[in-house]
Amino acid sequence: MNDMRPLERIVDTDNIKISAKGCQVYYGETHAIKDVDVQIEDNTVTAFIGPSGCGKSTFLRCLNRMNDTIDICRVEGEILLDGENIYDKKVDPVQLRAKVGMVFQKPNPFPKSIYDNIAYGPRIHGLAKSKADLDVIVEKSLRRGAIWDEVKDRLDKPGTGLSGGQQQRLCIARAVATEPEVLLMDEPCSALDPIATSQVEELIDELRTQYSVVIVTHSMQQAARVSQKTAFFHLGNLVEFGETGQIFTNPTDPRTESYISGRIG
Amino acid sequence: MADATANAHKRHGSLTQVDPRTRRRNAAEARFKAYGLAAIALGIFFLVVLAFSIIRSGVPAFTTTVVSLEMNVSPAEIDQAESGMLKTAAYTKLFIAQLGSQMQEQGIGGEVDPEAIGRILGKVGNDLRAFYQANPDAVGEPVDFTVNASSRVDGYFKGRVTREGLVDSRFLVATDLDVVDQLTEAGIITRQFDWGFLLGKDAGVDNPGGAGIGASVLGSFFMMLVVLVLSLPIGVAASIYLEEFAPKNRFTDIIEVNISNLAAVPSIVFGILGLAVFIQFASLPQSAPLVGGLVLTLMTLPTIIISTRASLKAVPPSIRDAALGVGASKMQAVFHHVLPLAAPGILTGTIIGLAQALGETAPLLLIGMVGFVAREFPTGFWDGFVEPNSAMPAQIYTWAARSDVAFYEKAWGGIIVLLVFLLIMNAIAIVLRRRFERRW
Amino acid sequence: MPVLWIFLIVLGIGALGYVVARQRALASVGNDPRHLHSLPSYYGYMGFLFATATALLVLIIWLIAGPMVIEKRVAANLPAGVVEQAASQNLLMAEVRRVANGLDNAVAMGVLTEGAASNARADLTDMTARLKEAGQVITQNVTVPVLRAAQEMRQANRTSKTWMAVAVIALAVAGAALAVLRAQKDFRARNVVERGVRWMLVGAASIAILTTVGIVLSLLFNTIEFFRIYPASEFFGSLTWSPSFGGGSELGIWPLLWGTLYISIIALLVAVPIGLFAAIYLSEYASPRLRSVAKPLLEILAGIPTIVYGLFALLTVGPLLISVFGDNGLGWMQSGTAVMTAGLVMGIMLIPFVSSLSDDIINAVPQAMRDGSYGLGATQSETIRQVVLPAALPGIVGAVLLAASRAIGETMIVVLGAGAAARLSLNPFEAMTTVTAKIVSQLTGDADFASPEALVAFALGMTLFIITLCLNVFALYIVRKYREQYD
């Protein structure tokens, strides 16, 4: 992509998209996230790493209020998106999620055609005025999801018939189709084979040009490959947050160092 | 693509302002939710209406209107009555004389119209004669004599018959109601709990007051014994085979498909099966609880097999492995370990299957277990299986199909009795499940 | 000897076999059970099993087949002219059976002496009178051939019973003896017993197949019998149903099928929306507390016997509808029993059926599917309508088909609530009748069992069985496929 270079500069601008302050999450009695402060920049890939059960996925799901669907989950503190608290009473989670899209661990295409999978978001949000509009959006999204060439001849076939990697890229394209500003990815490659993983990683890097991407990953190599910023979570605490290079080469906290060197996790 | 990036921040408005489209979507959401709530409310409403009509119409069946009078008849009077040609008429006169004197004592009315009494009390002379013949000691002594009022008088107390709606007939005329009111005031006509309904047998179409459900409760009881004795062992054996031993082959497949289909075959088809196989072909007696039990056994077996298999499946394989690991044979592992652990679940399923069978009507009608057969009590335990009898639901059906509205009340009352039995059975099943069910 | 006694004797021999075989096995190793192949009790079980299994099997077969063989022989001995005089051989044999039973009962009651009952030259009128006096049901005056046949039947029955007792007990003794002989230390008694038990289990499982075979055969034979005396083209082609027990009936199935269909459609129109919405609310929206209250409450509706619904239709809903749609209201309805009444009540009955099946099916849709939709900013109802329901559609269709099969086969509600008139009409406030209701009325009426008016019930039953079977097989197939998809 030729227009990558001018955009590189935007990465450097101190453009905060999401900022969490004193965020606490409780699952019933369990205190799952303890007092997390983090600032996520626009046009940046931010990786959340940490051992399993450390709360990184839970925190990610707070960013678009997916935790609302779990009855016993309670969130305290504030999370600002472009300066507005998303846990404000006046905020409609439906509008929020249109702004903050999400891709899940396991590819979860709807049992519909590929076309309808992509068109689902634009339809419910009323983004297309006509069928032609919708066609354009679907093609654009599939191209952005880097899967257009593979599926353009079978748009009316069910999305469940694709391979795992294709399904995940379809899900990314589906998330992109609603024109979000932030894209949350919850271990998007954990169910994929290495080839599909590298395709998705490549895609993530491209998406950074237009979105703020937050990715939860198990794999430190992946975090190192795709992200510019990295946050390390441990037992519900945000231990360290900083430039990816710095975290991996020169961590300040001993826990981070232990994790990265493979002593805990 | 560059322009898409440029206006990235303007793609969406502020989060705190709900845009019109979202407002519309949220309204649709609220509507949808309301439909769901309304559906549940409607379902529960139907249940409440059903329960209300059962209780309102059925409870009166448990009381009856009786006339009780202290009789003091001398031996001479009895002899005189017995010597006449119209014995019952003479006894009726005796009764009316006693009634008249007692009413005068209390200072109510004076003249009693024998015809009115006849209409109010039915064949009181018959009853009185039978009473004195059964209790010869009572002659010459003051005794309490109680007799059922006619079903129309009973209906008057239960609101079935009203003064406004009453059309004079040979059964009841408007002035009779005045007499009834006087007698009620005098405490001669009272309402009391009707043991005859619970313990009695069916009566003829002209005698709704005398009809009771007792005989058909016994019929149901004998049927349930047959169902329990046959379906529990057969059902458990079949389930053990299918769940633990059956190889995966065509034969097993056919059985599996068969069982799930049998569970959905209309009950009336089982009635046809019973009629053709047990009565036509095997010449078993008609209307016998034994045959009813056999039909219901075939009908409940699929239910019991399905629930038994579920409880066997719920026992974790580690238990079997443990038993096999110490050298038990497969049969021993199943009978010593798996079956006892699954027993509470099996019992629960069986009770629920029995409850289902208890309420089944249609097949019974085809093998002749209709209500009017329940005229006699079984003469002994073993005879109870083969002597013609009815069953609770069939008895209710027969009452509902009769034209006299007084029988409708009996039908509703019968439903209360039936539902009480079902409630008890289900309660036992729930308690069993709560007490013994394990979660693995 | 009564069957019960034979049964008890066989059990006694079995118990004896248990004790002796166990003792003998123990004796063979000098009372040290460790040297036996199987536990001592297995040798005992073997003794019991060998004694009882074959004997009881023979007993059952004899009890079923014996009377059939005897009847056939007696029927063959009937003088040729008699059969032609009677309406049919079946009826004649029924009469013979009745007389034979009557003689038995009369002897048991002491009205007749054994000698008089078997006396071949007994006075006919006297015999009839005595039988009637003893309360035995005799439809007509007993004729000579019938009495002879009845006496012959009694004789044969007695002989058969004696032989049966002898054979069964002999078999039991032989079996027990065989087991006792085999009870030696190296004999693998456990394996033998387990094989025996296994066969019993197989036998129990086969009862399901036997039931289906029984249903199909009993429907088939009688249906064939029906079509022999009534043309199938009329049955399937005629648009009128007017049975008259004097003969000359028109027995077209269409009015009944239409009634069945119409009532089922109304029932489904009530049950499917309510049941489905209730299921959606319970599985997607309801708090655990509401769910734990509302779900069992709705399921009570499924546990109520159909006779209760029948009465509810006849005595509550019918009059209620009349007060709204009757002559005092809109004037559309003549009597309380109508398609609408039965359909409405049947719909109420089916609500929990639809709702609990749909509930299961909706719950089987993976949460990931919902998350995907919420993650795109869909509201809950959009998720349900556009993702969950389409995913659950096959299962829900299966559930609705099962409910339809229930509705078609339902009897008591239509017998009491739908009326008795068979007609082809579009007006839901008119009385109509159904296949099931007519099966009941044709088989519980006074019709002669061999007449087309009674036999038509079997043809109706066959039709009902085939329709519901197809629906069930199809629905179960769909539901099964659906479950596999998300397992």
Tab-separated table of N, CA, C and O in Angstrom, chain B residues 373-409:
chain	number	residue	atom	x	y	z
B	373	VAL	N	-70.039	-48.249	33.249
B	373	VAL	CA	-69.696	-49.618	33.641
B	373	VAL	C	-69.388	-49.682	35.130
B	373	VAL	O	-69.560	-50.715	35.771
B	374	ALA	N	-68.970	-48.530	35.696
B	374	ALA	CA	-68.532	-48.524	37.092
B	374	ALA	C	-69.720	-48.517	38.038
B	374	ALA	O	-69.830	-47.664	38.906
B	375	ARG	N	-70.634	-49.465	37.856
B	375	ARG	CA	-71.823	-49.525	38.699
B	375	ARG	C	-71.609	-50.358	39.946
B	375	ARG	O	-72.360	-50.294	40.883
B	376	GLU	N	-70.590	-51.209	39.917
B	376	GLU	CA	-70.365	-52.099	41.055
B	376	GLU	C	-68.915	-52.007	41.481
B	376	GLU	O	-68.034	-51.765	40.664
B	377	PHE	N	-68.682	-52.225	42.758
B	377	PHE	CA	-67.312	-52.308	43.228
B	377	PHE	C	-66.767	-53.685	42.897
B	377	PHE	O	-67.516	-54.652	42.839
B	378	PRO	N	-65.455	-53.790	42.684
B	378	PRO	CA	-64.878	-55.114	42.459
B	378	PRO	C	-65.102	-55.985	43.682
B	378	PRO	O	-65.105	-55.493	44.825
B	379	THR	N	-65.263	-57.287	43.438
B	379	THR	CA	-65.623	-58.162	44.553
B	379	THR	C	-64.407	-58.654	45.314
B	379	THR	O	-64.545	-59.215	46.381
B	380	GLY	N	-63.233	-58.501	44.754
B	380	GLY	CA	-62.055	-58.948	45.473
B	380	GLY	C	-60.835	-58.370	44.811
B	380	GLY	O	-60.942	-57.717	43.772
B	381	PHE	N	-59.659	-58.612	45.401
B	381	PHE	CA	-58.464	-57.996	44.846
B	381	PHE	C	-58.175	-58.495	43.436
B	381	PHE	O	-58.033	-57.712	42.506
B	382	TRP	N	-58.142	-59.827	43.269
B	382	TRP	CA	-57.810	-60.345	41.945
B	382	TRP	C	-58.929	-60.077	40.948
B	382	TRP	O	-58.684	-59.852	39.773
B	383	ASP	N	-60.180	-60.111	41.461
B	383	ASP	CA	-61.305	-59.831	40.561
B	383	ASP	C	-61.272	-58.406	40.059
B	383	ASP	O	-61.773	-58.099	38.983
B	384	GLY	N	-60.658	-57.527	40.856
B	384	GLY	CA	-60.581	-56.129	40.472
B	384	GLY	C	-59.907	-55.924	39.131
B	384	GLY	O	-60.167	-54.948	38.436
B	385	PHE	N	-59.037	-56.872	38.740
B	385	PHE	CA	-58.336	-56.714	37.473
B	385	PHE	C	-59.202	-57.073	36.275
B	385	PHE	O	-58.995	-56.563	35.192
B	386	VAL	N	-60.127	-58.021	36.469
B	386	VAL	CA	-60.862	-58.525	35.308
B	386	VAL	C	-62.333	-58.118	35.289
B	386	VAL	O	-62.979	-58.202	34.256
B	387	GLU	N	-62.861	-57.702	36.443
B	387	GLU	CA	-64.265	-57.309	36.428
B	387	GLU	C	-64.421	-55.957	35.737
B	387	GLU	O	-63.581	-55.092	35.878
B	388	PRO	N	-65.505	-55.814	34.984
B	388	PRO	CA	-65.706	-54.554	34.262
B	388	PRO	C	-65.667	-53.365	35.226
B	388	PRO	O	-66.260	-53.408	36.292
B	389	ASN	N	-64.941	-52.353	34.846
B	389	ASN	CA	-64.866	-51.160	35.663
B	389	ASN	C	-64.524	-50.000	34.738
B	389	ASN	O	-64.260	-50.194	33.554
B	390	SER	N	-64.534	-48.811	35.297
B	390	SER	CA	-64.136	-47.653	34.510
B	390	SER	C	-62.861	-47.096	35.121
B	390	SER	O	-62.245	-47.742	35.958
B	391	ALA	N	-62.484	-45.911	34.683
B	391	ALA	CA	-61.339	-45.242	35.279
B	391	ALA	C	-61.734	-43.789	35.454
B	391	ALA	O	-62.682	-43.321	34.820
B	392	MET	N	-61.002	-43.079	36.302
B	392	MET	CA	-61.409	-41.703	36.608
B	392	MET	C	-61.690	-40.843	35.370
B	392	MET	O	-62.775	-40.287	35.241
B	393	PRO	N	-60.721	-40.747	34.439
B	393	PRO	CA	-60.994	-39.843	33.306
B	393	PRO	C	-62.171	-40.298	32.450
B	393	PRO	O	-62.947	-39.469	31.976
B	394	ALA	N	-62.330	-41.617	32.299
B	394	ALA	CA	-63.441	-42.116	31.494
B	394	ALA	C	-64.774	-41.840	32.182
B	394	ALA	O	-65.775	-41.517	31.546
B	395	GLN	N	-64.745	-41.952	33.514
B	395	GLN	CA	-65.949	-41.636	34.289
B	395	GLN	C	-66.314	-40.159	34.109
B	395	GLN	O	-67.480	-39.819	33.884
B	396	ILE	N	-65.309	-39.303	34.139
B	396	ILE	CA	-65.548	-37.869	33.951
B	396	ILE	C	-66.148	-37.625	32.566
B	396	ILE	O	-67.102	-36.866	32.409
B	397	TYR	N	-65.592	-38.320	31.580
B	397	TYR	CA	-66.106	-38.160	30.208
B	397	TYR	C	-67.576	-38.565	30.139
B	397	TYR	O	-68.397	-37.852	29.561
B	398	THR	N	-67.898	-39.702	30.745
B	398	THR	CA	-69.281	-40.167	30.697
B	398	THR	C	-70.219	-39.145	31.328
B	398	THR	O	-71.298	-38.865	30.801
B	399	TRP	N	-69.801	-38.585	32.464
B	399	TRP	CA	-70.646	-37.578	33.117
B	399	TRP	C	-70.796	-36.335	32.231
B	399	TRP	O	-71.874	-35.775	32.109
B	400	ALA	N	-69.674	-35.947	31.608
B	400	ALA	CA	-69.725	-34.735	30.773
B	400	ALA	C	-70.624	-34.943	29.566
B	400	ALA	O	-71.207	-33.998	29.034
B	401	ALA	N	-70.748	-36.199	29.117
B	401	ALA	CA	-71.527	-36.463	27.915
B	401	ALA	C	-73.016	-36.616	28.218
B	401	ALA	O	-73.825	-36.712	27.308
B	402	ARG	N	-73.380	-36.671	29.503
B	402	ARG	CA	-74.804	-36.812	29.827
B	402	ARG	C	-75.503	-35.463	29.727
B	402	ARG	O	-74.875	-34.414	29.864
B	403	SER	N	-76.826	-35.531	29.516
B	403	SER	CA	-77.500	-34.273	29.212
B	403	SER	C	-77.919	-33.497	30.456
B	403	SER	O	-78.076	-32.289	30.405
B	404	ASP	N	-78.066	-34.184	31.577
B	404	ASP	CA	-78.488	-33.493	32.797
B	404	ASP	C	-77.326	-32.643	33.329
B	404	ASP	O	-76.245	-33.150	33.599
B	405	VAL	N	-77.575	-31.338	33.486
B	405	VAL	CA	-76.487	-30.448	33.910
B	405	VAL	C	-75.944	-30.814	35.285
B	405	VAL	O	-74.826	-30.455	35.628
B	406	ALA	N	-76.754	-31.507	36.088
B	406	ALA	CA	-76.277	-31.878	37.413
B	406	ALA	C	-75.049	-32.764	37.317
B	406	ALA	O	-74.220	-32.806	38.222
B	407	PHE	N	-74.926	-33.492	36.195
B	407	PHE	CA	-73.752	-34.341	36.029
B	407	PHE	C	-72.495	-33.531	35.729
B	407	PHE	O	-71.389	-33.994	35.973
B	408	TYR	N	-72.672	-32.329	35.157
B	408	TYR	CA	-71.489	-31.509	34.860
B	408	TYR	C	-70.707	-31.207	36.131
B	408	TYR	O	-69.486	-31.222	36.158
B	409	GLU	N	-71.494	-30.907	37.187
B	409	GLU	CA	-70.863	-30.623	38.460
B	409	GLU	C	-70.053	-31.821	38.930
B	409	GLU	O	-68.932	-31.687	39.406
